[in-house]
């Protein structure tokens, strides 16, 4: 039988030892704000959005919110396909006119909580497809690191992309810092069974070589064409968007 995951083990899996001794100020937690999509035909377009002034590296910039601001900001961002290593403009991954897409940004490919999230995303793909939505996942690291998760979980390699320089995370205003990486034990303990199931083949080899990448938090976004419908920014490790809420947004989009 596999041994239970202790909190000490969980911390070591999530955060390399070198960073546990790093002296860094704890970033402040900003309030949550609601965002509405101007002109949206959705009956319930107002969705909870989390934003922070302490974003990854977008100095002085506020995260783009409703409307097409996020799409416009992503125009210069490319990610790397896990299967081929080829650079692909992020905004080319869905139809800019009517396509509905869920963009899930994982922390990094060596994060065990992200293996759990990727497992949940994979299992939910048929539901999102039936709702007419495409689902893509992005993680911090290289394509080689992405394939470690894809092979070990497994996860569909054609839906997985790498962002080694965290450019999409910067543009979308996702949290970064040591304080947020040291997660709440309650969030992890409540999902230990799910985590253990998803991490049967887990390995730390997916951790990015640049250890600042492990302090990156993830998030989840829903677009209809160029319009941002939903934004969730993880406030800490394991603080994932409720997939039922995300699926509900996709099901509300009128079929063309």
Tab-separated table of C-alpha atoms in Angstrom:
chain	number	residue	atom	x	y	z
A	1	UNK	CA	0.000	0.000	0.000
A	2	UNK	CA	1.155	3.501	-0.776
A	3	UNK	CA	2.064	5.525	2.352
A	4	UNK	CA	-0.104	8.490	3.267
A	5	UNK	CA	1.194	11.895	2.206
A	6	UNK	CA	2.412	13.817	5.240
A	7	UNK	CA	2.296	17.596	5.321
A	8	UNK	CA	6.094	17.722	5.358
A	9	UNK	CA	6.165	15.573	2.225
A	10	UNK	CA	3.471	17.705	0.617
A	11	UNK	CA	5.442	20.888	1.217
A	12	UNK	CA	8.634	19.335	-0.127
A	13	UNK	CA	6.831	18.128	-3.256
A	14	UNK	CA	5.321	21.528	-3.892
A	15	UNK	CA	8.273	23.740	-3.061
A	16	UNK	CA	11.938	22.762	-3.549
A	17	UNK	CA	13.968	22.859	-0.333
A	18	UNK	CA	16.152	25.759	-1.467
A	19	UNK	CA	13.146	28.064	-1.518
A	20	UNK	CA	11.892	27.071	1.915
A	21	UNK	CA	14.764	29.085	3.370
A	22	UNK	CA	14.357	32.071	1.065
A	23	UNK	CA	13.723	35.353	2.819
A	24	UNK	CA	10.967	37.150	0.958
A	25	UNK	CA	8.164	39.470	2.021
A	26	UNK	CA	4.704	37.945	2.131
A	27	UNK	CA	2.571	39.610	-0.553
A	28	UNK	CA	-0.646	41.214	0.590
A	29	UNK	CA	-3.997	39.698	-0.334
A	30	UNK	CA	-6.168	42.094	-2.277
A	31	UNK	CA	-9.943	41.931	-2.283
A	32	UNK	CA	-11.923	39.969	-4.801
A	33	UNK	CA	-13.849	41.955	-7.351
A	34	UNK	CA	-16.661	41.082	-9.728
A	35	UNK	CA	-16.271	41.552	-13.441
A	36	UNK	CA	-18.983	41.928	-16.032
A	37	UNK	CA	-18.590	41.323	-19.731
A	38	UNK	CA	-19.885	44.398	-21.498
A	39	UNK	CA	-22.375	43.521	-24.181
A	40	UNK	CA	-22.431	39.839	-23.272
A	41	UNK	CA	-25.551	37.879	-24.143
A	42	UNK	CA	-25.035	35.569	-21.194
A	43	UNK	CA	-27.855	35.658	-18.647
A	44	UNK	CA	-25.334	35.632	-15.816
A	45	UNK	CA	-22.257	37.423	-17.078
A	46	UNK	CA	-20.999	38.754	-13.763
A	47	UNK	CA	-18.363	36.435	-12.370
A	48	UNK	CA	-15.992	36.495	-9.463
A	49	UNK	CA	-12.534	37.617	-10.454
A	50	UNK	CA	-9.402	37.793	-8.341
A	51	UNK	CA	-6.794	40.414	-9.014
A	52	UNK	CA	-3.603	41.594	-7.378
A	53	UNK	CA	-1.131	44.417	-7.690
A	54	UNK	CA	1.608	41.879	-6.914
A	55	UNK	CA	1.416	40.057	-10.246
A	56	UNK	CA	4.188	37.945	-11.740
A	57	UNK	CA	6.310	40.553	-13.447
A	58	UNK	CA	3.994	43.060	-15.068
A	59	UNK	CA	5.419	46.030	-13.211
A	60	UNK	CA	2.803	48.658	-12.533
A	61	UNK	CA	0.264	47.019	-14.820
A	62	UNK	CA	-3.256	46.037	-13.816
A	63	UNK	CA	-4.535	42.671	-15.027
A	64	UNK	CA	-6.891	42.974	-18.009
A	65	UNK	CA	-10.502	42.249	-17.192
A	66	UNK	CA	-13.837	42.159	-19.017
A	67	UNK	CA	-14.285	42.643	-22.727
A	68	UNK	CA	-11.415	42.158	-25.173
A	69	UNK	CA	-8.583	43.676	-23.102
A	70	UNK	CA	-7.218	40.254	-22.111
A	71	UNK	CA	-7.301	39.035	-25.712
A	72	UNK	CA	-5.509	42.157	-26.879
A	73	UNK	CA	-2.860	41.758	-24.180
A	74	UNK	CA	-2.272	38.112	-25.134
A	75	UNK	CA	-1.574	39.103	-28.734
A	76	UNK	CA	2.190	39.007	-28.298
A	77	UNK	CA	2.323	35.877	-26.134
A	78	UNK	CA	3.444	32.519	-27.505
A	79	UNK	CA	3.442	29.176	-25.732
A	80	UNK	CA	5.162	25.924	-26.692
A	81	UNK	CA	3.300	22.782	-27.712
A	82	UNK	CA	4.074	19.900	-25.377
A	83	UNK	CA	4.116	17.387	-28.205
A	84	UNK	CA	6.378	19.174	-30.680
A	85	UNK	CA	8.067	21.982	-28.776
A	86	UNK	CA	6.905	24.416	-31.459
A	87	UNK	CA	6.054	27.999	-30.491
A	88	UNK	CA	2.364	28.810	-30.991
A	89	UNK	CA	0.712	32.230	-30.516
A	90	UNK	CA	-1.660	31.714	-27.606
A	91	UNK	CA	-4.454	33.625	-29.295
A	92	UNK	CA	-4.250	31.222	-32.272
A	93	UNK	CA	-5.452	28.301	-30.153
A	94	UNK	CA	-9.143	29.117	-30.573
A	95	UNK	CA	-11.503	30.796	-33.036
A	96	UNK	CA	-11.380	34.562	-32.358
A	97	UNK	CA	-14.866	35.075	-33.748
A	98	UNK	CA	-17.065	32.618	-31.824
A	99	UNK	CA	-14.887	29.901	-30.317
A	100	UNK	CA	-15.323	29.134	-26.607
A	101	UNK	CA	-12.184	28.094	-24.747
A	102	UNK	CA	-11.199	27.339	-21.172
A	103	UNK	CA	-7.571	28.322	-20.552
A	104	UNK	CA	-6.283	26.584	-17.431
A	105	UNK	CA	-2.934	27.852	-16.193
A	106	UNK	CA	-1.208	25.346	-13.928
A	107	UNK	CA	1.512	26.409	-11.516
A	108	UNK	CA	4.209	24.163	-12.995
A	109	UNK	CA	4.592	20.577	-14.199
A	110	UNK	CA	6.253	19.404	-10.979
A	111	UNK	CA	3.443	20.617	-8.690
A	112	UNK	CA	1.466	17.689	-7.296
A	113	UNK	CA	-1.636	19.868	-6.879
A	114	UNK	CA	-1.378	20.644	-10.599
A	115	UNK	CA	-1.289	16.939	-11.392
A	116	UNK	CA	-4.560	16.694	-9.480
A	117	UNK	CA	-6.031	19.637	-11.411
A	118	UNK	CA	-4.818	18.233	-14.740
A	119	UNK	CA	-6.444	14.906	-13.866
A	120	UNK	CA	-9.736	16.675	-13.103
A	121	UNK	CA	-9.491	18.629	-16.362
A	122	UNK	CA	-8.850	15.469	-18.372
A	123	UNK	CA	-11.817	13.714	-16.775
A	124	UNK	CA	-14.015	16.753	-17.467
A	125	UNK	CA	-13.066	17.120	-21.129
A	126	UNK	CA	-16.137	15.248	-22.455
A	127	UNK	CA	-18.416	17.608	-20.501
A	128	UNK	CA	-16.659	20.691	-21.857
A	129	UNK	CA	-16.750	19.293	-25.390
A	130	UNK	CA	-20.492	18.659	-25.072
A	131	UNK	CA	-20.853	22.304	-24.012
A	132	UNK	CA	-19.014	23.372	-27.169
A	133	UNK	CA	-15.875	24.482	-25.319
A	134	UNK	CA	-12.253	23.688	-26.037
A	135	UNK	CA	-10.007	23.095	-23.041
A	136	UNK	CA	-6.276	23.827	-23.006
A	137	UNK	CA	-3.797	23.666	-20.143
A	138	UNK	CA	-0.586	25.677	-19.782
A	139	UNK	CA	2.174	25.224	-17.234
A	140	UNK	CA	5.417	26.919	-16.255
A	141	UNK	CA	8.405	25.090	-17.693
A	142	UNK	CA	9.622	23.697	-20.988
A	143	UNK	CA	7.903	21.334	-23.410
A	144	UNK	CA	10.090	18.524	-22.079
A	145	UNK	CA	8.749	19.165	-18.577
A	146	UNK	CA	5.196	19.281	-19.938
A	147	UNK	CA	5.627	15.840	-21.500
A	148	UNK	CA	6.608	14.421	-18.102
A	149	UNK	CA	3.144	15.330	-16.814
A	150	UNK	CA	1.463	14.250	-20.062
A	151	UNK	CA	3.131	10.836	-19.991
A	152	UNK	CA	2.832	10.231	-16.255
A	153	UNK	CA	-0.777	11.236	-15.673
A	154	UNK	CA	-1.523	10.723	-18.611
A	155	UNK	CA	-2.887	13.950	-20.160
A	156	UNK	CA	-3.705	14.678	-23.846
A	157	UNK	CA	-0.487	16.112	-25.215
A	158	UNK	CA	-2.280	18.086	-27.930
A	159	UNK	CA	-4.104	20.084	-25.230
A	160	UNK	CA	-0.990	20.898	-23.199
A	161	UNK	CA	1.400	23.842	-23.583
A	162	UNK	CA	4.458	25.230	-21.829
A	163	UNK	CA	5.215	28.826	-20.869
A	164	UNK	CA	8.833	28.827	-19.634
A	165	UNK	CA	9.044	32.603	-19.199
A	166	UNK	CA	5.585	32.912	-17.565
A	167	UNK	CA	4.494	35.484	-20.141
A	168	UNK	CA	0.824	34.490	-20.146
A	169	UNK	CA	0.834	34.528	-16.348
A	170	UNK	CA	2.249	38.047	-16.348
A	171	UNK	CA	-0.265	39.366	-18.852
A	172	UNK	CA	-3.216	37.826	-17.024
A	173	UNK	CA	-2.074	39.152	-13.656
A	174	UNK	CA	-1.599	35.882	-11.785
A	175	UNK	CA	-0.080	35.876	-8.312
A	176	UNK	CA	3.605	35.162	-7.753
A	177	UNK	CA	5.541	34.932	-4.515
A	178	UNK	CA	6.738	32.695	-1.708
A	179	UNK	CA	3.951	33.584	0.724
A	180	UNK	CA	1.212	32.339	-1.576
A	181	UNK	CA	3.128	29.192	-2.488
A	182	UNK	CA	3.049	27.942	1.116
A	183	UNK	CA	-0.503	26.689	0.899
A	184	UNK	CA	-3.223	26.286	3.505
A	185	UNK	CA	-3.011	22.735	4.926
A	186	UNK	CA	-6.805	22.528	5.091
A	187	UNK	CA	-7.097	22.874	1.314
A	188	UNK	CA	-4.715	19.965	0.803
A	189	UNK	CA	-5.924	17.648	3.569
A	190	UNK	CA	-9.493	17.861	2.301
A	191	UNK	CA	-8.394	16.478	-1.083
A	192	UNK	CA	-5.716	13.955	-0.114
A	193	UNK	CA	-7.547	11.005	-1.670
A	194	UNK	CA	-7.944	12.852	-4.962
A	195	UNK	CA	-4.307	13.971	-4.906
A	196	UNK	CA	-3.028	10.456	-4.164
A	197	UNK	CA	-5.069	9.024	-7.037
A	198	UNK	CA	-3.813	11.647	-9.503
A	199	UNK	CA	-0.161	11.351	-8.445
A	200	UNK	CA	0.378	7.594	-8.715
A	201	UNK	CA	3.084	8.250	-11.305
A	202	UNK	CA	4.114	11.657	-9.943
A	203	UNK	CA	7.708	12.805	-10.223
A	204	UNK	CA	9.533	15.974	-9.243
A	205	UNK	CA	11.330	15.891	-12.599
A	206	UNK	CA	8.632	18.169	-13.991
A	207	UNK	CA	9.789	21.028	-11.733
A	208	UNK	CA	11.173	23.974	-13.764
A	209	UNK	CA	14.929	24.488	-13.713
A	210	UNK	CA	14.385	28.152	-12.837
A	211	UNK	CA	13.157	27.809	-9.263
A	212	UNK	CA	11.412	31.174	-9.309
A	213	UNK	CA	8.856	29.367	-11.450
A	214	UNK	CA	7.671	27.286	-8.496
A	215	UNK	CA	6.422	30.454	-6.787
A	216	UNK	CA	3.982	31.088	-9.647
A	217	UNK	CA	0.270	30.639	-8.986
A	218	UNK	CA	-2.213	29.554	-11.594
A	219	UNK	CA	-5.688	30.515	-12.703
A	220	UNK	CA	-8.489	29.769	-15.123
A	221	UNK	CA	-10.106	31.887	-17.824
A	222	UNK	CA	-13.031	31.422	-20.198
A	223	UNK	CA	-13.143	33.263	-23.500
A	224	UNK	CA	-15.808	33.441	-26.178
A	225	UNK	CA	-13.834	34.544	-29.182
A	226	UNK	CA	-12.019	37.663	-28.011
A	227	UNK	CA	-14.320	38.332	-25.061
A	228	UNK	CA	-13.306	37.350	-21.539
A	229	UNK	CA	-16.283	35.765	-19.755
A	230	UNK	CA	-14.715	34.419	-16.564
A	231	UNK	CA	-11.477	34.944	-14.659
A	232	UNK	CA	-10.163	33.055	-11.623
A	233	UNK	CA	-6.766	33.733	-10.083
A	234	UNK	CA	-5.569	31.161	-7.548
A	235	UNK	CA	-4.811	32.878	-4.246
A	236	UNK	CA	-2.460	30.084	-3.219
A	237	UNK	CA	-1.285	26.593	-4.067
A	238	UNK	CA	-4.227	24.244	-4.559
A	239	UNK	CA	-6.788	27.073	-4.739
A	240	UNK	CA	-8.288	25.960	-8.033
A	241	UNK	CA	-11.348	27.312	-9.815
A	242	UNK	CA	-14.504	25.238	-9.214
A	243	UNK	CA	-14.867	23.293	-12.464
A	244	UNK	CA	-18.646	23.114	-12.092
A	245	UNK	CA	-18.751	26.921	-12.166
A	246	UNK	CA	-16.477	27.032	-15.209
A	247	UNK	CA	-18.588	24.430	-16.990
A	248	UNK	CA	-21.708	26.420	-16.119
A	249	UNK	CA	-20.277	29.479	-17.853
A	250	UNK	CA	-19.545	27.455	-20.988
A	251	UNK	CA	-23.085	26.024	-21.035
A	252	UNK	CA	-24.583	29.517	-20.873
A	253	UNK	CA	-22.911	30.616	-24.089
A	254	UNK	CA	-25.540	30.650	-26.862
A	255	UNK	CA	-24.878	28.129	-29.627
A	256	UNK	CA	-24.092	29.895	-32.890
